[in-house]
Each structure stands twice: as C-alpha cells, then as structure tokens.
Amino acid sequence: MSSSSSSLDTLPVELIYYIFKYLDISTILLSFRYVCKRFQIIVNSYDYYKLDMRLISKINFDHICSRLCPEKIRSLILTNSLSTPYQIRTFLSRFSFDQFSYLRSLDLIKIEENNLLEILTNISLHSLKSLSIHCSAWETYNYTIRVLLSSIIVKSKLEKLHLNISYRDLDMISWPPLPTTLKYLCLEHCTFQEYCMILRHTTNLHKLTLTKCLMHNIDGSIYQSSDEIYPSKLTSLTLGACFMHMKELEIFLSCTPKLSHIKLIIWTESDDSVMDGKKWEDFISKKLPLLTKFEFFFDNSIHINRNSLNIQSYIQSFQTPFWLEKHHWYVTCDYITISSIIRLYSLPICHSSFIYYTNSNKISYSTLTPTINSNELIHQVYEMTLNLNETIETNDEIQNKQFEYPMFRKVTCLSLNVDGRYPYTSSRFLRAIIDLSSIVRLTIHLLTCDFSQNSTLRDYISAILKDTSNIHTLQITYMHTEQSFSSTQHLCSLIPQSVEHLKISIKNLEEIKTILKQLHQLLSVTFYSVNISNFYEDIEKWINLKRQNSICRHGLCSIQIWLGQLIHHNNKKSLTT
C-alpha cells in the first residue's frame, strides 16, 4: 500500500492530469484532492474539468458547487430529470453563466424556459464548440428565446449542435445560414425545404440526425425533387422514428450521394415498397454508390391478417448477391402474432430500444445462413422490453440451445412487464437473452396483481433483483397508479443496496416514511399515486425534518425528491436546523 501510494505521489503532473480524464469531478474534488498536500495543489491548478451532473447526489452537488471554479470548466451537463429535480435552477442560483468563460461543451436536459433564457443571455461563445438542448415533452419556448437561440447559432463557431425541442419551436425558428464550422447536427424536426437549406449552407457537415422530416407542402402535395447536388460533405445520415413511404425516402436521400452510412427507423405500410429489397438495391446502386453501411428498422403501421400473409416473401428480395455477397447485409423479418404486425430490420439490430418476443409469439425468417453466428449480429441493443408472462414453447431455440454468451450483451436498461399470471418466464431464459449483471436501470411494471398476497411473485422478483445486482436505478410500479404494494416493508428488504434512485407506487405518507427509513442509500426517489396531491405538504414537511437541503418537485400523480443529507435525530443542533 505504501509503495503504491508513494509511486502515485511521485508521478509527473502531466500524468496525473491524464488520469483526471478518466475520473469524474466528484472523485477529483472530493476524494483525490484530500489525499495529500501535493494532490491538493495539482487539483487546484487543473483547468480542464468535465462536469456531468446526471445522477449526482444532492450532497455531492452542494459540495462541488462550493468548490467549483467556473473558468476551469470545459464541459458541463445539467439536467432536470426525475432524479435531479430543479437542478438547473439551483445551479443558476449559485453561478452566473458568464463566469464559464472557457466552456467548450454544454448539455442542457429538460431545461425550463426561464432558465434557458438566462443561460442564452449570458453564455460566452468564443470557446463553445458543442451545444445540446433537450426540453421536456410538454415544454415550448417563447419568441424571445427562439430568436436568441437562432442568433447564437449564427454567431457561434459550433462544431456540434443538438436541438431536441418541440416541433412548434423548431417551426418558428427562421433558419439563417448555419455556421460553416458545423460537423454534427441533430434535430428533432424540420421540413424538406429546411433540410435542403441545411445541406446548402453547412458545407463541412459530416453527420446529420433527424427524428422527422416533413416531405409535404401545406396543400398536402409531396415536395418534388430538383435533382440538385449539394456541396455538403455529409457521409452519415440517421432518420427516425417517423412515418415515411419509399417515394419520400427516394427524394430525401437523393440529395446526398456521398453518404457512406444510413440509419433509418421508419414506420410504414406493409405493402409499401420501403420493404422491397429489389427497390432498395436499384436505388442504392444508382443514387448512393459510396454506401457501405445500411441500417434500418421498418415497422408496419397496419395490423395484418396472418391468413393473407406470406412472411417469407418479405426477405426473398434481400437474398440477392447485392445483399449477401457484395455488402454482407443481413435482414430479419418478424411477424408478431399477438399484435399482427410486421417488422423488417437489418442485422445487427440498429434500434437501441427493442421489444423482444419469444418464438411462441412470433414467426421469424432471416437471410442469415447457419454458418453465420447470429448471436454476434444482434448485440447492439441497449434497451429492451420483455413480457414475463409469455408462454415459452418447448421447442423455443433459447430453451434448447446453450449459448456461450447471452444473445443481447450490451443491454443496460431493462423493462419487464408482469401481469400476475403463472408461470413466469424462467430465469434461465432471461440469462440466455440478457447479461443481467450489465443492467444498471431496471423497470418492473406490475399489472393488476396483489403483490402482498402473491408469494410466488415476490420470490420471482426477489430472484431477478439478485441477478441484477449492479442496478443503480430501479422502478417498481403498478400500471395503474391507484394501487401500491401493501407489503412495503417486505419490498424494501428485496431492493439491493446498489439502488440509489428509486421510482415506486405508494398509497399514503406512512409507506413513504417506511421506504425512506429502510433505504438510507437512496439519492433520489419518485413516488407515484393518484392521491398524492392530497399529502404533498405533509411529505415535504417530513422530508425537511429527515433530509437536509432536499428538493421536491410535484408532477402528474407523483412527487420527485432529490434527497439531501440525512439528519441524525440524536443531534440536537441538526434537529434545530
């Protein structure tokens, strides 16, 4: 220990600075800094801090803010998430944004209108290279903010811009020439005319991501292609999730012949040629000769009668030498029997959020041959939803085949739906599908079942929680918020110590008290109940007696609490405070 400590202590300052790149700011300021006098001096002189406030504890947030030198911050992420309610407002009460004079990257997540106005009014543009703004789904911004944001974009030398704001806000922004320095652009929404304008002015743009592009005029007619080739250096384009037909996609993609990578997440109609491999083969050969990576996830929007369906016909057009030999692009088609829908997608699966259906609930065909390890081609999914009451047939591939690794090895966010019917999906099946030790966010939705009276269900959830021992965020809620768990104390005993952020259904204040008394490790908690507005005031009073400097935010049938430091009742001074 002493040899190791001495070795670290004698490292050159440049190497310690390099180590700082891999440490979060809490570790640097609140731990590393206090090891010795030399480390304190090094930390004080370091001027390239990256401050990420997502999932931070309220205690660490307060400590960091008290030690922070704004001019030394190069990257800043602030968020008003469920786990950190009113964080941006609290941060701005401590700092003026013009103090962050050397800021290079800024991410604002779920920011409120008045806070955004304050930041945009005071932000320094001379060093800013990356700007990302995400608003809440219900938030819209006023005219002043839209004009100010537009002006900042024009005057900046941004290389990366991400605007995830509402459709109405984007529609109202008059698009001036974007900075020629822009290399990456992500927008929630634009019209085809704005898309063409972006390509015309952003001559250094390499990557563009759109959720939706409107391809129709006000009168409902589709925009006509001008066959204009734009000077943009765009090589990567992502579109989705949105509804589009093949005719619209052809017009949209014809503007960018230099693309080497396309990712499309599209809802369409099952009889549209967007699901026709021959149509895509002809279009790519003619219009996109440089394309080397083609990812897609096509989901039909119409329920299909199985009796009138030839599922194999969907993949036959993807079995030509163009797909299999020239590009090695493989395709899978699923017919989901329980919902009568078709989905056609490339492998690896490019949709980061994936609903998995067992073989008993789908009919599936693929262009993969038995010699190709399909397990290697489906591991790109990061979020997954499973119904734990689906019946697993005895001939299910997962039940009869032992995989060396789980099928989906990169899933970190897992959502499980349980409706109380028995039998439940086996733990062996879950482990074959997902690497449960990699899950950090787990959601369990219970559908109208009495948790307190169902010992089998309690044991089942307990087993899942043991297997997912690395989760830091847990949600266990009824789909109907008028219900709660009745056996709250027993439920608390099942929750792993690793869980720091909890979302849970409750009935009354006593259940809230039980949860917070039992789970001292929690940094934030969200309580759901249709009647919670009746005891908002009681909750806040009790929280203020137990957790110093906590912040509460009222939501729809919920209250979100960013928990402050635990007050020990045997300390009279703390109690008085």
Coordinates of C-alpha atoms in Angstrom, one line a residue:
M1 CA 0.0 0.0 0.0
S2 CA 2.7 2.4 0.9
S3 CA 4.8 1.6 -2.1
S4 CA 1.8 2.1 -4.4
S5 CA 0.8 5.4 -2.7
S6 CA 4.4 6.6 -2.9
S7 CA 4.5 5.8 -6.6
L8 CA 1.4 7.7 -7.4
D9 CA 2.5 10.6 -5.3
T10 CA 5.7 10.9 -7.4
L11 CA 4.1 10.8 -10.8
P12 CA 4.7 13.9 -13.0
V13 CA 1.9 16.4 -13.0
E14 CA 1.2 15.7 -16.7
L15 CA 0.4 12.0 -16.0
I16 CA -1.9 12.9 -13.1
Y17 CA -3.7 15.3 -15.4
Y18 CA -4.1 12.5 -17.9
I19 CA -5.6 10.3 -15.1
F20 CA -8.1 13.0 -14.4
K21 CA -9.6 12.5 -17.8
Y22 CA -10.9 9.1 -16.6
L23 CA -12.2 10.4 -13.2
D24 CA -15.5 12.1 -12.5
I25 CA -15.3 15.6 -10.9
S26 CA -16.7 14.2 -7.6
T27 CA -13.7 11.9 -7.3
I28 CA -11.2 14.6 -8.1
L29 CA -12.6 17.4 -5.9
L30 CA -14.0 15.4 -3.0
S31 CA -11.6 12.5 -2.7
F32 CA -8.3 12.7 -4.7
R33 CA -7.8 16.3 -3.6
Y34 CA -7.6 15.4 0.1
V35 CA -5.0 12.6 -0.2
C36 CA -2.0 14.9 0.3
K37 CA -0.9 18.5 0.0
R38 CA 0.7 17.9 -3.4
F39 CA -2.5 16.5 -4.8
Q40 CA -4.4 19.5 -3.5
I41 CA -2.1 21.8 -5.4
I42 CA -2.4 19.7 -8.6
V43 CA -6.2 19.7 -8.3
N44 CA -6.3 23.4 -7.8
S45 CA -4.2 24.1 -10.8
Y46 CA -6.1 21.7 -13.2
D47 CA -8.2 23.7 -15.6
Y48 CA -9.9 21.1 -17.8
Y49 CA -12.8 19.8 -15.7
K50 CA -15.8 18.0 -17.2
L51 CA -18.8 18.4 -15.0
D52 CA -21.5 15.8 -15.5
M53 CA -24.4 16.4 -13.1
R54 CA -26.6 13.5 -14.3
L55 CA -27.5 11.1 -11.4
I56 CA -25.3 13.1 -8.9
S57 CA -26.3 13.1 -5.3
K58 CA -27.6 16.3 -3.8
I59 CA -24.8 16.2 -1.2
N60 CA -22.1 16.0 -3.8
F61 CA -23.8 18.6 -5.9
D62 CA -23.7 21.0 -3.0
H63 CA -20.0 20.1 -2.2
I64 CA -18.9 20.5 -5.8
C65 CA -20.7 23.9 -6.2
S66 CA -18.9 25.2 -3.1
R67 CA -15.5 24.3 -4.6
L68 CA -16.1 25.0 -8.2
C69 CA -14.1 27.5 -10.3
P70 CA -16.3 28.2 -13.3
E71 CA -13.4 29.3 -15.5
K72 CA -11.8 25.9 -15.2
I73 CA -14.9 24.0 -16.5
R74 CA -14.6 22.9 -20.1
S75 CA -17.7 20.6 -20.4
L76 CA -21.0 20.9 -18.5
I77 CA -24.1 18.7 -18.4
L78 CA -27.1 19.9 -16.3
T79 CA -30.4 18.1 -16.1
N80 CA -33.8 18.5 -14.5
S81 CA -34.5 14.7 -14.6
L82 CA -36.7 12.8 -12.2
S83 CA -33.5 12.0 -10.2
T84 CA -32.4 15.7 -10.0
P85 CA -35.5 17.9 -10.0
Y86 CA -34.8 21.7 -10.3
Q87 CA -31.1 21.1 -10.7
I88 CA -30.6 23.7 -13.3
R89 CA -32.5 26.3 -11.4
T90 CA -30.4 25.5 -8.3
F91 CA -27.2 25.7 -10.2
L92 CA -28.0 29.1 -11.7
S93 CA -28.8 30.4 -8.2
R94 CA -25.2 29.8 -7.3
F95 CA -23.4 30.8 -10.6
S96 CA -23.8 33.4 -13.3
F97 CA -23.3 31.7 -16.6
D98 CA -20.9 34.4 -17.9
Q99 CA -18.4 33.0 -15.4
F100 CA -18.0 29.9 -17.5
S101 CA -15.8 31.8 -20.0
Y102 CA -13.9 28.8 -21.4
L103 CA -16.7 26.4 -21.7
R104 CA -16.4 24.2 -24.8
S105 CA -19.4 21.8 -24.4
L106 CA -22.8 22.4 -22.9
D107 CA -25.7 20.0 -22.5
L108 CA -29.0 21.2 -21.0
I109 CA -31.5 18.4 -20.4
K110 CA -35.2 19.1 -19.7
I111 CA -34.4 22.7 -19.1
E112 CA -37.2 25.2 -18.2
E113 CA -37.9 28.3 -20.3
N114 CA -36.8 30.9 -17.8
N115 CA -33.5 29.0 -17.1
L116 CA -32.7 28.7 -20.8
L117 CA -33.3 32.4 -21.3
E118 CA -30.9 33.2 -18.5
I119 CA -28.2 30.9 -19.9
L120 CA -28.6 32.1 -23.5
T121 CA -28.4 35.7 -22.4
N122 CA -25.1 35.3 -20.6
I123 CA -23.3 32.4 -22.4
S124 CA -19.8 33.1 -23.8
L125 CA -19.5 32.0 -27.5
H126 CA -15.8 32.4 -28.1
S127 CA -14.8 28.9 -26.9
L128 CA -18.1 27.0 -27.3
K129 CA -17.9 24.1 -29.8
S130 CA -20.8 21.8 -28.8
L131 CA -24.3 22.8 -27.7
S132 CA -27.1 20.4 -26.8
I133 CA -30.6 21.5 -25.7
H134 CA -33.3 19.0 -24.7
C135 CA -36.7 20.3 -23.4
S136 CA -39.4 18.4 -21.7
A137 CA -42.1 16.9 -23.9
W138 CA -44.7 19.4 -22.8
E139 CA -42.3 22.5 -22.9
T140 CA -42.5 25.1 -25.6
Y141 CA -40.3 28.2 -25.8
N142 CA -41.4 31.8 -26.4
Y143 CA -40.5 34.0 -29.3
T144 CA -37.7 35.8 -27.4
I145 CA -35.9 32.5 -26.7
R146 CA -36.3 31.3 -30.3
V147 CA -34.8 34.5 -31.7
L148 CA -32.0 34.5 -29.2
L149 CA -31.2 30.8 -29.9
S150 CA -31.2 31.4 -33.6
S151 CA -28.8 34.4 -33.2
I152 CA -26.4 32.4 -31.0
I153 CA -26.3 29.6 -33.5
V154 CA -25.4 32.0 -36.3
K155 CA -22.7 33.8 -34.4
S156 CA -21.1 30.7 -32.9
K157 CA -18.3 28.5 -34.2
L158 CA -20.1 25.4 -33.2
E159 CA -18.9 22.0 -34.4
K160 CA -21.8 20.1 -32.8
L161 CA -25.4 21.1 -32.4
H162 CA -28.2 19.0 -30.9
L163 CA -31.7 20.6 -30.6
N164 CA -34.3 18.3 -29.2
I165 CA -37.0 20.8 -28.8
S166 CA -40.7 20.8 -29.7
Y167 CA -42.0 20.8 -33.2
R168 CA -43.7 24.2 -32.8
D169 CA -40.5 25.8 -31.6
L170 CA -38.5 24.5 -34.5
D171 CA -41.1 25.5 -36.9
M172 CA -41.0 29.1 -35.6
I173 CA -37.2 29.4 -35.9
S174 CA -36.3 31.1 -39.2
W175 CA -33.3 29.2 -40.4
P176 CA -30.4 31.5 -41.3
P177 CA -27.2 30.1 -42.6
L178 CA -25.7 27.8 -40.0
P179 CA -22.1 28.1 -39.0
T180 CA -19.8 26.6 -41.6
T181 CA -17.8 25.0 -38.8
L182 CA -20.7 22.6 -38.0
K183 CA -19.7 19.0 -38.4
Y184 CA -22.5 17.2 -36.5
L185 CA -26.2 18.3 -36.4
C186 CA -29.1 16.6 -34.6
L187 CA -32.6 18.0 -34.9
E188 CA -36.0 16.8 -33.7
H189 CA -37.8 18.1 -36.7
C190 CA -37.5 20.0 -39.9
T191 CA -39.2 20.4 -43.3
F192 CA -37.7 19.2 -46.5
Q193 CA -37.0 22.8 -47.6
E194 CA -35.1 23.4 -44.3
Y195 CA -33.2 20.1 -44.9
C196 CA -32.1 21.4 -48.3
M197 CA -31.1 24.7 -46.8
I198 CA -29.0 22.9 -44.1
L199 CA -27.2 20.9 -46.8
R200 CA -26.6 24.1 -48.9
H201 CA -25.1 26.1 -46.1
T202 CA -23.3 23.6 -43.8
T203 CA -20.5 22.7 -46.2
N204 CA -18.4 20.9 -43.5
L205 CA -21.3 18.8 -42.1
H206 CA -20.4 15.1 -41.8
K207 CA -23.2 13.7 -39.7
L208 CA -26.9 14.6 -39.6
T209 CA -29.6 13.1 -37.3
L210 CA -33.3 13.9 -37.8
T211 CA -36.2 12.4 -35.9
K212 CA -38.7 13.6 -38.5
C213 CA -38.6 15.4 -41.9
L214 CA -41.9 16.8 -43.3
M215 CA -41.9 15.9 -47.0
H216 CA -45.3 17.5 -47.9
N217 CA -46.3 21.1 -48.8
I218 CA -49.1 22.9 -47.0
D219 CA -51.6 21.6 -49.6
G220 CA -50.6 18.0 -48.9
S221 CA -48.7 17.5 -52.1
I222 CA -45.2 15.9 -51.8
Y223 CA -42.1 18.0 -52.5
Q224 CA -40.7 17.4 -55.9
S225 CA -37.0 16.6 -56.2
S226 CA -34.9 19.2 -58.1
D227 CA -32.0 16.7 -58.5
E228 CA -29.8 19.3 -57.0
I229 CA -26.5 18.0 -55.6
Y230 CA -25.5 20.0 -52.5
P231 CA -21.8 20.8 -51.6
S232 CA -22.1 19.2 -48.1
K233 CA -19.6 16.7 -47.0
L234 CA -22.3 14.7 -45.3
T235 CA -21.4 11.0 -45.0
S236 CA -23.6 9.8 -42.2
L237 CA -27.4 10.2 -42.0
T238 CA -29.9 9.0 -39.4
L239 CA -33.6 9.3 -39.7
G240 CA -36.3 8.1 -37.2
A241 CA -38.5 7.2 -35.8
C242 CA -41.1 8.6 -38.2
F243 CA -43.7 7.6 -40.8
M244 CA -42.4 7.7 -44.4
H245 CA -43.1 6.0 -47.8
M246 CA -40.4 4.8 -50.2
K247 CA -41.2 7.6 -52.7
E248 CA -40.5 10.2 -50.0
L249 CA -37.3 8.4 -48.9
E250 CA -36.0 8.4 -52.5
I251 CA -36.4 12.2 -52.8
F252 CA -34.9 12.7 -49.3
L253 CA -31.8 10.5 -49.9
S254 CA -31.2 11.6 -53.5
C255 CA -29.8 14.9 -52.2
T256 CA -26.8 13.3 -50.5
P257 CA -25.0 10.9 -53.0
K258 CA -21.8 10.9 -50.9
L259 CA -23.3 9.0 -48.0
S260 CA -21.4 6.0 -46.7
H261 CA -23.7 5.3 -43.7
I262 CA -27.5 5.4 -43.5
K263 CA -29.7 4.5 -40.5
L264 CA -33.5 4.5 -40.9
I265 CA -36.1 3.8 -38.2
I266 CA -39.3 4.0 -40.1
W267 CA -43.0 3.3 -39.6
T268 CA -44.6 2.4 -42.9
E269 CA -47.4 0.4 -44.5
S270 CA -46.7 -3.3 -45.1
D271 CA -47.4 -3.1 -48.8
D272 CA -45.2 -0.1 -49.4
S273 CA -42.0 -0.7 -51.4
V274 CA -39.9 0.5 -48.5
M275 CA -39.9 -3.2 -47.5
D276 CA -38.8 -4.3 -51.0
G277 CA -35.1 -5.3 -51.2
K278 CA -35.1 -5.1 -55.0
K279 CA -36.3 -1.4 -54.9
W280 CA -33.6 -0.6 -52.4
E281 CA -30.9 -2.4 -54.4
D282 CA -31.8 -0.4 -57.6
F283 CA -31.9 2.9 -55.7
I284 CA -28.6 2.4 -53.8
S285 CA -26.8 1.3 -57.0
K286 CA -28.0 4.3 -58.9
K287 CA -28.1 7.1 -56.2
L288 CA -25.8 6.0 -53.4
P289 CA -22.7 4.4 -54.9
L290 CA -20.5 5.1 -51.8
L291 CA -22.8 3.5 -49.3
T292 CA -21.0 0.8 -47.2
K293 CA -23.3 0.6 -44.1
F294 CA -27.1 0.4 -44.3
E295 CA -29.0 0.1 -41.1
F296 CA -32.8 0.0 -40.9
F297 CA -35.7 -1.0 -38.8
F298 CA -39.0 -0.9 -40.6
D299 CA -42.2 -1.3 -38.6
N300 CA -45.6 -1.6 -40.4
S301 CA -48.4 0.6 -39.0
I302 CA -51.3 -1.6 -40.0
H303 CA -52.4 -4.9 -38.5
I304 CA -52.1 -7.7 -40.9
N305 CA -54.3 -10.8 -41.3
R306 CA -52.0 -13.9 -40.9
N307 CA -54.1 -15.9 -43.4
S308 CA -53.4 -13.4 -46.2
L309 CA -49.7 -13.1 -45.4
N310 CA -46.6 -14.8 -47.0
I311 CA -43.9 -13.8 -44.5
Q312 CA -41.0 -15.4 -46.4
S313 CA -41.8 -13.1 -49.4
Y314 CA -40.6 -10.2 -47.4
I315 CA -37.0 -11.4 -47.2
Q316 CA -36.7 -13.1 -50.7
S317 CA -35.8 -9.8 -52.3
F318 CA -32.9 -9.4 -49.8
Q319 CA -31.3 -12.7 -50.8
T320 CA -29.6 -11.5 -53.9
P321 CA -25.7 -11.3 -54.4
F322 CA -26.0 -7.5 -53.9
W323 CA -27.1 -8.0 -50.3
L324 CA -25.4 -11.2 -49.3
E325 CA -22.1 -11.3 -51.2
K326 CA -21.3 -7.7 -52.2
H327 CA -22.2 -5.9 -48.9
H328 CA -22.9 -8.8 -46.4
W329 CA -26.0 -7.0 -45.3
Y330 CA -28.4 -9.4 -43.5
V331 CA -32.1 -9.0 -42.8
T332 CA -34.7 -10.5 -40.4
C333 CA -38.4 -10.3 -40.8
D334 CA -40.7 -10.9 -37.8
Y335 CA -44.5 -11.4 -37.8
I336 CA -45.7 -10.6 -34.3
T337 CA -48.7 -12.9 -33.8
I338 CA -50.0 -11.3 -30.7
S339 CA -50.3 -7.9 -32.3
S340 CA -50.5 -8.9 -36.0
I341 CA -47.7 -6.6 -37.2
I342 CA -44.6 -7.0 -39.4
R343 CA -41.2 -5.7 -38.6
L344 CA -38.3 -5.9 -41.0
Y345 CA -34.8 -5.0 -39.8
S346 CA -31.1 -5.2 -40.7
L347 CA -28.6 -7.0 -38.5
P348 CA -27.1 -6.0 -36.1
I349 CA -30.3 -4.6 -34.8
C350 CA -29.9 -0.8 -35.1
H351 CA -32.9 0.1 -32.9
S352 CA -31.4 0.8 -29.5
S353 CA -34.7 0.2 -27.8
F354 CA -36.1 -3.3 -28.7
I355 CA -39.2 -5.2 -27.7
Y356 CA -38.3 -8.9 -27.6
Y357 CA -40.9 -11.6 -28.4
T358 CA -40.4 -15.3 -27.8
N359 CA -40.7 -17.8 -30.6
S360 CA -44.2 -18.7 -29.4
N361 CA -45.4 -15.1 -30.2
K362 CA -43.7 -14.5 -33.5
I363 CA -42.9 -16.1 -36.9
S364 CA -39.4 -15.1 -38.0
Y365 CA -37.3 -15.6 -41.1
S366 CA -33.8 -14.3 -41.8
T367 CA -31.3 -14.1 -44.6
L368 CA -28.6 -15.4 -42.2
T369 CA -27.2 -18.8 -43.0
P370 CA -26.5 -21.5 -40.4
T371 CA -22.7 -20.9 -40.9
I372 CA -23.0 -17.3 -39.6
N373 CA -23.1 -16.7 -35.9
S374 CA -26.4 -14.8 -35.5
N375 CA -25.5 -14.1 -31.8
E376 CA -22.7 -11.8 -33.0
L377 CA -25.1 -9.8 -35.1
I378 CA -27.8 -8.8 -32.5
H379 CA -25.8 -7.4 -29.7
Q380 CA -26.2 -3.6 -30.5
V381 CA -29.4 -3.3 -28.4
Y382 CA -29.1 -1.2 -25.2
E383 CA -32.7 -1.0 -24.0
M384 CA -35.1 -3.9 -24.0
T385 CA -38.7 -4.6 -23.0
L386 CA -39.9 -8.1 -22.1
N387 CA -43.3 -9.6 -21.1
L388 CA -42.6 -12.1 -18.3
N389 CA -45.9 -13.9 -18.7
E390 CA -45.4 -15.1 -22.3
T391 CA -45.6 -18.8 -22.6
I392 CA -42.3 -20.4 -23.7
E393 CA -42.8 -23.3 -26.1
T394 CA -40.7 -26.4 -25.5
N395 CA -39.1 -26.1 -29.0
D396 CA -38.0 -22.5 -28.4
E397 CA -34.5 -22.0 -29.6
I398 CA -33.5 -20.3 -26.4
Q399 CA -34.7 -23.2 -24.2
N400 CA -33.0 -25.9 -26.2
K401 CA -29.7 -24.3 -27.1
Q402 CA -27.0 -23.3 -24.7
F403 CA -25.3 -20.0 -25.8
E404 CA -21.7 -19.3 -24.6
Y405 CA -22.9 -15.7 -24.1
P406 CA -26.3 -14.1 -23.7
M407 CA -27.9 -13.0 -27.0
F408 CA -28.0 -9.3 -26.1
R409 CA -24.8 -8.5 -24.2
K410 CA -25.0 -4.7 -24.3
V411 CA -28.4 -4.2 -22.7
T412 CA -28.1 -1.8 -19.8
C413 CA -31.8 -0.7 -19.4
L414 CA -34.4 -3.5 -19.0
S415 CA -38.1 -3.1 -18.7
L416 CA -40.2 -6.1 -17.5
N417 CA -44.0 -6.4 -17.7
V418 CA -45.7 -8.8 -15.2
D419 CA -49.4 -9.3 -15.3
G420 CA -49.6 -11.8 -12.4
R421 CA -50.4 -14.9 -14.4
Y422 CA -48.3 -18.0 -13.8
P423 CA -45.9 -19.4 -15.0
Y424 CA -43.4 -16.7 -15.4
T425 CA -40.6 -16.6 -17.8
S426 CA -37.8 -18.7 -16.4
S427 CA -34.6 -17.1 -15.0
R428 CA -32.7 -19.5 -17.3
F429 CA -34.4 -17.9 -20.3
L430 CA -33.6 -14.4 -19.0
R431 CA -30.0 -15.2 -18.6
A432 CA -29.8 -16.7 -22.1
I433 CA -31.3 -13.5 -23.5
I434 CA -29.6 -10.8 -21.5
D435 CA -26.5 -10.3 -19.4
L436 CA -28.3 -9.4 -16.2
S437 CA -25.1 -8.3 -14.5
S438 CA -24.8 -5.5 -17.0
I439 CA -28.2 -4.0 -16.2
V440 CA -28.0 -0.6 -14.5
R441 CA -31.6 0.6 -15.0
L442 CA -34.4 -1.9 -14.2
T443 CA -38.1 -1.2 -14.6
I444 CA -40.8 -3.7 -13.4
H445 CA -44.4 -2.9 -14.3
L446 CA -47.0 -4.9 -12.4
L447 CA -50.4 -5.3 -14.0
T448 CA -53.3 -5.6 -11.5
C449 CA -51.9 -8.2 -9.2
D450 CA -51.8 -8.2 -5.4
F451 CA -48.1 -8.2 -4.6
S452 CA -48.7 -8.7 -0.8
Q453 CA -50.8 -11.9 -1.4
N454 CA -48.7 -13.4 -4.1
S455 CA -45.6 -15.1 -2.5
T456 CA -44.6 -16.7 -5.9
L457 CA -44.4 -13.3 -7.5
R458 CA -42.4 -11.9 -4.5
D459 CA -39.9 -14.7 -4.8
Y460 CA -39.7 -14.3 -8.5
I461 CA -39.0 -10.5 -8.3
S462 CA -36.5 -11.2 -5.5
A463 CA -34.6 -13.6 -7.7
I464 CA -34.5 -11.0 -10.6
L465 CA -33.2 -8.4 -8.2
K466 CA -30.4 -10.7 -7.0
D467 CA -29.4 -11.4 -10.6
T468 CA -29.4 -7.7 -11.4
S469 CA -27.1 -6.7 -8.6
N470 CA -25.5 -3.8 -10.3
I471 CA -28.5 -1.7 -10.9
H472 CA -28.4 1.9 -9.7
T473 CA -31.9 3.0 -10.9
L474 CA -35.0 0.9 -10.1
Q475 CA -38.6 1.4 -10.9
I476 CA -41.3 -0.9 -9.5
T477 CA -44.7 0.4 -10.2
Y478 CA -48.3 -0.7 -10.9
M479 CA -49.5 0.3 -14.4
H480 CA -52.5 1.8 -12.6
T481 CA -51.3 4.4 -10.0
E482 CA -54.2 3.9 -7.6
Q483 CA -52.5 0.7 -6.5
S484 CA -49.5 0.1 -4.3
F485 CA -47.6 -2.8 -2.8
S486 CA -49.3 -3.1 0.7
S487 CA -46.3 -5.0 1.9
T488 CA -43.9 -2.1 1.5
Q489 CA -41.6 -3.1 4.3
H490 CA -41.1 -6.5 2.8
L491 CA -40.5 -5.0 -0.6
C492 CA -37.8 -2.8 0.8
S493 CA -35.9 -5.8 2.0
L494 CA -35.7 -7.1 -1.6
I495 CA -34.2 -3.9 -3.0
P496 CA -30.4 -4.2 -3.5
Q497 CA -28.1 -1.8 -1.7
S498 CA -26.7 -0.7 -5.1
V499 CA -30.0 1.1 -5.9
E500 CA -29.6 4.8 -5.4
H501 CA -32.5 6.1 -7.5
L502 CA -36.0 4.6 -6.8
K503 CA -39.4 5.1 -8.5
I504 CA -42.3 3.3 -6.8
S505 CA -46.1 3.3 -6.3
I506 CA -47.4 4.2 -2.9
K507 CA -50.8 4.8 -1.2
N508 CA -50.0 7.1 1.7
L509 CA -47.4 9.0 3.7
E510 CA -46.7 6.0 6.0
E511 CA -45.5 4.0 3.0
I512 CA -43.2 6.9 2.0
K513 CA -41.8 7.0 5.6
T514 CA -41.2 3.3 5.6
I515 CA -39.3 3.4 2.3
L516 CA -37.0 6.3 3.3
K517 CA -36.4 4.8 6.8
Q518 CA -35.4 1.4 5.3
L519 CA -33.4 2.6 2.3
H520 CA -30.8 5.1 3.6
Q521 CA -28.7 4.7 0.5
L522 CA -31.2 6.4 -1.8
L523 CA -30.1 9.7 -3.5
S524 CA -33.4 10.3 -5.2
V525 CA -36.9 8.9 -5.1
T526 CA -40.1 9.4 -7.1
F527 CA -43.4 8.3 -5.5
Y528 CA -46.5 7.6 -7.7
S529 CA -50.1 7.8 -6.5
V530 CA -53.4 9.2 -7.9
N531 CA -54.0 10.7 -4.5
I532 CA -50.5 12.1 -3.8
S533 CA -51.6 15.7 -4.2
N534 CA -53.6 15.3 -1.0
F535 CA -50.4 15.0 1.0
Y536 CA -47.8 17.0 -0.9
E537 CA -47.4 19.4 2.1
D538 CA -47.1 16.6 4.6
I539 CA -44.4 14.8 2.5
E540 CA -42.3 18.0 2.3
K541 CA -42.6 18.8 6.0
W542 CA -41.5 15.3 6.9
I543 CA -38.7 15.3 4.3
N544 CA -37.3 18.6 5.7
L545 CA -37.1 17.0 9.1
K546 CA -35.2 14.0 7.9
R547 CA -33.1 15.1 4.9
Q548 CA -31.4 18.5 5.0
N549 CA -31.5 20.6 1.8
S550 CA -33.7 18.2 -0.1
I551 CA -35.6 19.4 -3.2
C552 CA -39.1 18.3 -4.1
R553 CA -41.0 18.7 -7.3
H554 CA -44.6 17.9 -7.9
G555 CA -45.5 16.0 -11.1
L556 CA -48.7 14.4 -12.5
C557 CA -49.7 11.9 -9.8
S558 CA -46.1 12.0 -8.5
I559 CA -43.6 13.7 -6.3
Q560 CA -39.9 13.7 -7.2
I561 CA -37.4 14.2 -4.3
W562 CA -33.7 14.9 -4.7
L563 CA -32.6 13.8 -1.2
G564 CA -30.2 15.9 0.9
Q565 CA -28.1 14.8 3.8
L566 CA -29.6 12.5 6.4
I567 CA -30.3 14.4 9.7
H568 CA -29.4 12.3 12.8
H569 CA -32.1 12.9 15.4
N570 CA -29.7 12.4 18.3
N571 CA -28.0 15.6 17.2
K572 CA -30.0 18.5 18.7
K573 CA -28.2 21.0 16.6
S574 CA -29.1 19.2 13.4
L575 CA -32.7 18.8 14.6
T576 CA -33.0 22.5 15.2
T577 CA -31.6 23.2 11.7

